[in-house]
Amino acid sequence: MDIVRSPISTLNHIYDISGVEVGQHFYWQIGGFQVHGQVLITSWIVIAVLLGSATIAVRDPQTIPTGGQNFVEYILEFFRDLTRTQIGEEEYGPWVPFIGTMFLFIFVSNWSGALLPWGILKLPQGELAAPTNDINTTVALALLTSVAYFYAGLAKKGLGYFGKYIQPTPILLPINILEDFTKPLSLSFRLFGNILADELVVAVPVSPVPLVVPIPVMFLGLFTSGIQALIFATLAAAYIGESMEGHH
């Protein structure tokens, strides 16, 4: 009997692993594809909140900012400082919207899972939760980051960008290529794992003592949710800045 597994058999095993799921899901059929409906619902709610807040914030801008406009400008300045620190003074400008959008989507998604009683809304299968509680969302965000830093490097250096893979020596070519695969993996699994763990930590004490015990844990979840959004945005900006280094 041949103990060497064929490539087709190996691919079949990888496909089987990709079908592993955590919990039940509410599926939608869209164009022949099966998608997680509960993730799309909560993602659209988060996007609607962000768009609505942005519309209200810029509806009547004043030369001398007051109230909510002060808060919005403070947030924008925070994004500028974060992006400038990681990418550099000369190149950071065009990337502020991308980094800011990443931070806000992750931040609001994380907080929605910690604050909103999604369980009240019943679905035929599964239950609503934070969008970042689903590995598909975090992987999509990580892949967007990968596309962004490849685009940044290629736009700045052209095909010379790929020269980084043989620096400082061609011997490191496999390791340098592997690094570009580990970046999105670490981004996606870090965010997914921490948000899932936070929700599980809150869910366990909620069942026996639903009012008293979970409150301190929920505050801790709010703090860690914000930290995870900051980490993701900071690493995304750092990867983009790294891809544009050495162009002078």
Coordinates of C-alpha atoms in Angstrom, one line a residue:
M1 CA 0.0 0.0 0.0
D2 CA 1.4 3.4 -1.0
I3 CA 1.7 5.5 2.2
V4 CA 2.6 8.6 0.2
R5 CA -0.5 10.8 0.1
S6 CA -1.4 12.1 -3.4
P7 CA -1.7 15.9 -3.9
I8 CA -5.5 15.5 -4.7
S9 CA -6.0 13.7 -1.4
T10 CA -4.1 16.4 0.5
L11 CA -6.2 19.1 -1.1
N12 CA -9.3 17.2 -0.1
H13 CA -8.2 17.1 3.5
I14 CA -7.5 20.8 3.5
Y15 CA -11.0 21.4 2.1
D16 CA -12.5 19.3 4.9
I17 CA -10.6 21.4 7.5
S18 CA -11.9 24.6 5.9
G19 CA -15.4 23.4 6.5
V20 CA -15.0 23.3 10.3
E21 CA -17.3 25.7 12.0
V22 CA -17.8 27.1 15.5
G23 CA -21.5 27.1 16.5
Q24 CA -24.5 27.4 14.2
H25 CA -24.9 30.0 11.5
F26 CA -27.8 31.6 9.7
Y27 CA -27.0 31.0 6.0
W28 CA -28.0 33.1 3.0
Q29 CA -27.7 31.9 -0.6
I30 CA -26.3 34.7 -2.8
G31 CA -25.3 34.0 -6.4
G32 CA -24.7 30.4 -5.7
F33 CA -22.6 31.1 -2.6
Q34 CA -23.4 30.3 1.0
V35 CA -22.8 33.3 3.3
H36 CA -23.2 33.9 7.0
G37 CA -26.4 36.1 7.1
Q38 CA -26.0 37.1 10.8
V39 CA -22.5 38.6 10.0
L40 CA -23.9 40.6 7.1
I41 CA -26.7 41.9 9.2
T42 CA -24.5 43.1 12.1
S43 CA -21.9 44.5 9.6
W44 CA -24.6 46.5 7.8
I45 CA -25.8 47.9 11.2
V46 CA -22.2 48.9 12.1
I47 CA -21.7 50.5 8.7
A48 CA -25.0 52.4 9.0
V49 CA -24.0 53.7 12.4
L50 CA -20.7 54.9 11.1
L51 CA -22.2 56.5 8.0
G52 CA -25.0 58.1 10.0
S53 CA -22.6 59.5 12.6
A54 CA -20.3 60.9 9.9
T55 CA -23.2 62.5 8.1
I56 CA -24.4 64.2 11.2
A57 CA -20.9 65.3 12.1
V58 CA -20.2 67.1 8.8
R59 CA -23.7 68.4 8.2
D60 CA -23.0 71.9 9.5
P61 CA -19.3 72.5 9.9
Q62 CA -18.2 75.7 11.7
T63 CA -15.0 77.7 11.3
I64 CA -14.7 77.6 15.1
P65 CA -15.6 74.1 16.1
T66 CA -17.8 73.4 19.0
G67 CA -19.4 70.4 20.7
G68 CA -19.6 67.4 18.4
Q69 CA -17.4 68.9 15.8
N70 CA -14.6 69.3 18.4
F71 CA -14.9 65.5 19.1
V72 CA -14.8 64.6 15.4
E73 CA -11.8 66.7 14.8
Y74 CA -10.0 65.2 17.8
I75 CA -10.6 61.7 16.4
L76 CA -9.4 62.8 13.0
E77 CA -6.2 64.2 14.6
F78 CA -5.7 61.0 16.4
F79 CA -5.8 59.1 13.1
R80 CA -3.4 61.5 11.5
D81 CA -0.9 61.1 14.4
L82 CA -1.2 57.3 14.3
T83 CA -0.7 57.1 10.5
R84 CA 2.1 59.7 10.5
T85 CA 4.0 57.9 13.2
Q86 CA 3.9 54.5 11.4
I87 CA 4.2 55.6 7.7
G88 CA 6.1 58.8 7.9
E89 CA 5.6 62.6 7.4
E90 CA 5.8 62.6 3.6
E91 CA 3.7 59.6 2.8
Y92 CA 1.0 59.4 5.5
G93 CA -1.7 61.7 4.0
P94 CA -3.4 59.4 1.5
W95 CA -3.6 56.5 4.1
V96 CA -5.4 58.4 6.9
P97 CA -8.9 57.5 5.5
F98 CA -7.9 53.8 5.2
I99 CA -6.4 53.5 8.6
G100 CA -9.2 55.5 10.2
T101 CA -11.9 53.4 8.5
M102 CA -10.3 50.2 9.7
F103 CA -10.0 51.5 13.3
L104 CA -13.6 52.8 13.4
F105 CA -15.2 49.6 11.9
I106 CA -13.3 47.3 14.2
F107 CA -13.9 49.6 17.3
V108 CA -17.6 49.9 16.7
S109 CA -18.0 46.2 15.8
N110 CA -16.2 45.2 19.0
W111 CA -18.2 47.5 21.2
S112 CA -21.5 46.4 19.6
G113 CA -20.7 42.9 20.7
A114 CA -20.0 44.1 24.3
L115 CA -22.9 46.5 24.7
L116 CA -25.8 45.6 22.4
P117 CA -28.1 42.7 23.5
W118 CA -28.0 40.9 20.2
G119 CA -29.5 37.8 21.8
I120 CA -32.9 39.6 21.9
L121 CA -33.2 39.3 18.1
K122 CA -34.0 35.8 17.3
L123 CA -32.9 34.1 14.1
P124 CA -34.0 30.7 12.5
Q125 CA -30.5 29.5 13.2
G126 CA -27.5 30.9 15.1
E127 CA -27.5 34.2 16.8
L128 CA -26.4 37.8 16.2
A129 CA -23.0 38.8 17.5
A130 CA -20.2 41.3 16.8
P131 CA -19.0 41.1 13.1
T132 CA -15.4 40.6 14.4
N133 CA -16.6 37.6 16.2
D134 CA -16.6 35.8 12.9
I135 CA -13.3 34.6 11.4
N136 CA -14.5 35.5 7.9
T137 CA -14.7 39.2 8.8
T138 CA -11.3 39.3 10.4
V139 CA -9.7 37.5 7.5
A140 CA -11.3 39.9 5.1
L141 CA -9.9 42.9 7.0
A142 CA -6.5 41.3 7.1
L143 CA -6.6 40.6 3.3
L144 CA -7.6 44.2 2.7
T145 CA -4.5 45.3 4.7
S146 CA -2.3 42.9 2.7
V147 CA -3.7 44.4 -0.6
A148 CA -3.0 47.9 0.8
Y149 CA 0.6 47.3 1.6
F150 CA 1.3 45.5 -1.6
Y151 CA -0.3 48.4 -3.5
A152 CA 1.7 51.0 -1.5
G153 CA 5.0 49.2 -2.2
L154 CA 4.3 48.7 -5.9
A155 CA 3.0 52.2 -6.4
K156 CA 6.2 53.7 -4.7
K157 CA 8.9 51.4 -6.1
G158 CA 7.4 49.6 -9.1
L159 CA 8.7 46.1 -9.7
G160 CA 11.7 47.0 -7.6
Y161 CA 9.5 46.4 -4.6
F162 CA 10.0 42.6 -5.0
G163 CA 13.8 43.2 -4.5
K164 CA 13.1 43.2 -0.7
Y165 CA 12.6 39.4 -0.8
I166 CA 16.3 38.8 -1.5
Q167 CA 17.5 41.3 1.1
P168 CA 19.9 41.1 2.8
T169 CA 20.7 37.8 1.1
P170 CA 18.9 35.6 -1.4
I171 CA 19.1 32.7 1.1
L172 CA 16.3 34.4 3.1
L173 CA 13.9 34.4 0.1
P174 CA 11.6 31.6 1.5
I175 CA 11.4 33.3 4.9
N176 CA 10.7 36.7 3.4
I177 CA 7.9 35.2 1.2
L178 CA 6.5 33.3 4.3
E179 CA 6.4 36.6 6.2
D180 CA 3.8 38.0 3.8
F181 CA 1.5 35.0 4.5
T182 CA 2.0 35.2 8.3
K183 CA 1.1 38.9 8.5
P184 CA -2.6 38.5 7.5
L185 CA -2.8 35.3 9.5
S186 CA -1.6 37.0 12.7
L187 CA -3.8 40.0 12.1
S188 CA -7.0 37.9 11.6
F189 CA -6.5 35.3 14.3
R190 CA -5.4 37.8 16.9
L191 CA -8.5 39.9 16.4
F192 CA -10.9 37.0 16.1
G193 CA -9.5 35.1 19.1
N194 CA -9.5 38.1 21.4
I195 CA -13.1 39.2 20.6
L196 CA -14.4 35.6 20.8
A197 CA -12.7 35.1 24.1
D198 CA -14.1 38.4 25.5
E199 CA -17.7 37.4 24.5
L200 CA -17.3 33.9 26.0
V201 CA -15.9 35.4 29.3
V202 CA -19.0 37.6 29.5
A203 CA -21.4 34.8 28.5
V204 CA -20.3 32.4 31.2
P205 CA -21.1 34.5 34.3
V206 CA -24.2 36.0 32.7
S207 CA -26.2 32.8 32.9
P208 CA -26.0 32.2 36.7
V209 CA -25.9 35.9 37.8
P210 CA -27.1 38.0 34.9
L211 CA -27.0 41.5 36.6
V212 CA -24.1 41.8 39.0
V213 CA -21.1 39.7 38.2
P214 CA -20.8 40.5 34.4
I215 CA -20.6 44.3 34.8
P216 CA -16.9 44.5 35.7
V217 CA -16.1 41.8 33.1
M218 CA -18.1 43.9 30.5
F219 CA -16.0 47.0 31.3
L220 CA -12.9 45.0 30.8
G221 CA -14.3 43.7 27.5
L222 CA -14.9 47.3 26.4
F223 CA -11.3 48.2 27.2
T224 CA -9.8 45.2 25.4
S225 CA -12.1 45.8 22.4
G226 CA -10.7 49.3 22.0
I227 CA -7.1 48.0 22.4
Q228 CA -7.7 45.4 19.7
A229 CA -8.9 48.0 17.3
L230 CA -5.8 50.2 18.0
I231 CA -3.5 47.2 17.6
F232 CA -5.0 46.3 14.2
A233 CA -4.9 49.8 12.9
T234 CA -1.3 50.4 14.2
L235 CA 0.0 47.2 12.6
A236 CA -1.8 47.9 9.3
A237 CA -0.2 51.3 9.2
A238 CA 3.2 49.8 10.1
Y239 CA 3.0 47.3 7.3
I240 CA 2.1 50.0 4.8
G241 CA 5.0 52.1 6.0
E242 CA 7.4 49.2 5.9
S243 CA 6.4 48.4 2.3
M244 CA 7.4 52.0 1.3
E245 CA 10.7 52.1 3.1
G246 CA 14.0 52.5 1.3
H247 CA 12.7 54.4 -1.7
H248 CA 15.0 57.4 -1.3

